Amino acid sequence: MHRKGPEGPRLPGKRKGDGKGKIVRRNISVHSRNLRFFAAPLLVIFVFVRSLAYQFFLAIVLVSQYSRR
């Protein structure tokens, strides 16, 4: 398993047979700042919503179990 440059394993969306490596790399370097700027709050919001949904699901299960008795 050999890597071609430092961008190999970090980009799962880019297939090996694309052929346009330089253009893709330049676009990524141009958009990386905006991507990082948007990704951090999005990740925080996503984790928050997921934990909130998990708590909501647990509350529903507990209520349904208590109402059954």
Short mmCIF file of C-alpha atoms in Angstrom, two decimals:
data_model
loop_
_atom_site.label_atom_id
_atom_site.label_comp_id
_atom_site.label_asym_id
_atom_site.label_seq_id
_atom_site.Cartn_x
_atom_site.Cartn_y
_atom_site.Cartn_z
CA MET A 1 0.00 0.00 0.00
CA HIS A 2 1.81 3.11 -1.21
CA ARG A 3 0.58 6.69 -1.07
CA LYS A 4 1.05 9.24 -3.82
CA GLY A 5 1.66 12.43 -1.88
CA PRO A 6 0.14 13.54 1.42
CA GLU A 7 -3.42 13.83 0.06
CA GLY A 8 -3.93 10.11 -0.51
CA PRO A 9 -5.81 8.66 2.46
CA ARG A 10 -7.48 11.91 3.50
CA LEU A 11 -9.73 12.10 0.41
CA PRO A 12 -11.99 9.04 0.15
CA GLY A 13 -14.18 10.72 -2.46
CA LYS A 14 -11.39 10.97 -5.03
CA ARG A 15 -10.95 7.73 -6.95
CA LYS A 16 -7.57 6.58 -8.25
CA GLY A 17 -8.61 6.59 -11.91
CA ASP A 18 -9.72 10.21 -12.08
CA GLY A 19 -6.61 11.51 -13.82
CA LYS A 20 -7.07 15.19 -12.91
CA GLY A 21 -4.93 15.27 -9.78
CA LYS A 22 -3.46 18.76 -10.02
CA ILE A 23 -6.78 20.50 -10.70
CA VAL A 24 -8.50 18.63 -7.88
CA ARG A 25 -5.67 19.44 -5.51
CA ARG A 26 -5.72 23.13 -6.42
CA ASN A 27 -9.49 23.34 -5.97
CA ILE A 28 -9.22 21.61 -2.61
CA SER A 29 -6.48 23.98 -1.45
CA VAL A 30 -8.61 26.96 -2.56
CA HIS A 31 -11.78 25.68 -0.87
CA SER A 32 -10.12 24.16 2.19
CA ARG A 33 -10.44 27.36 4.26
CA ASN A 34 -14.16 27.76 3.55
CA LEU A 35 -14.66 24.04 4.08
CA ARG A 36 -12.94 24.14 7.45
CA PHE A 37 -14.84 27.31 8.39
CA PHE A 38 -18.15 25.60 7.64
CA ALA A 39 -17.21 22.10 8.82
CA ALA A 40 -16.44 22.93 12.47
CA PRO A 41 -19.86 24.48 13.37
CA LEU A 42 -21.63 21.89 11.24
CA LEU A 43 -19.91 19.07 13.10
CA VAL A 44 -20.76 20.64 16.47
CA ILE A 45 -24.41 21.12 15.43
CA PHE A 46 -24.58 17.58 14.05
CA VAL A 47 -23.21 16.03 17.26
CA PHE A 48 -25.53 18.21 19.37
CA VAL A 49 -28.59 17.24 17.31
CA ARG A 50 -27.62 13.57 17.37
CA SER A 51 -27.22 13.55 21.17
CA LEU A 52 -30.51 15.45 21.47
CA ALA A 53 -32.29 12.90 19.27
CA TYR A 54 -30.76 10.06 21.30
CA GLN A 55 -32.02 11.60 24.56
CA PHE A 56 -35.45 12.13 22.97
CA PHE A 57 -35.53 8.48 21.86
CA LEU A 58 -34.54 7.29 25.34
CA ALA A 59 -37.25 9.47 26.91
CA ILE A 60 -39.88 8.04 24.53
CA VAL A 61 -38.80 4.47 25.32
CA LEU A 62 -38.89 5.12 29.05
CA VAL A 63 -42.33 6.76 28.87
CA SER A 64 -43.72 3.90 26.77
CA GLN A 65 -42.32 1.32 29.19
CA TYR A 66 -43.77 3.15 32.20
CA SER A 67 -47.18 3.63 30.59
CA ARG A 68 -47.38 -0.08 29.76
CA ARG A 69 -47.32 -1.15 33.43
#
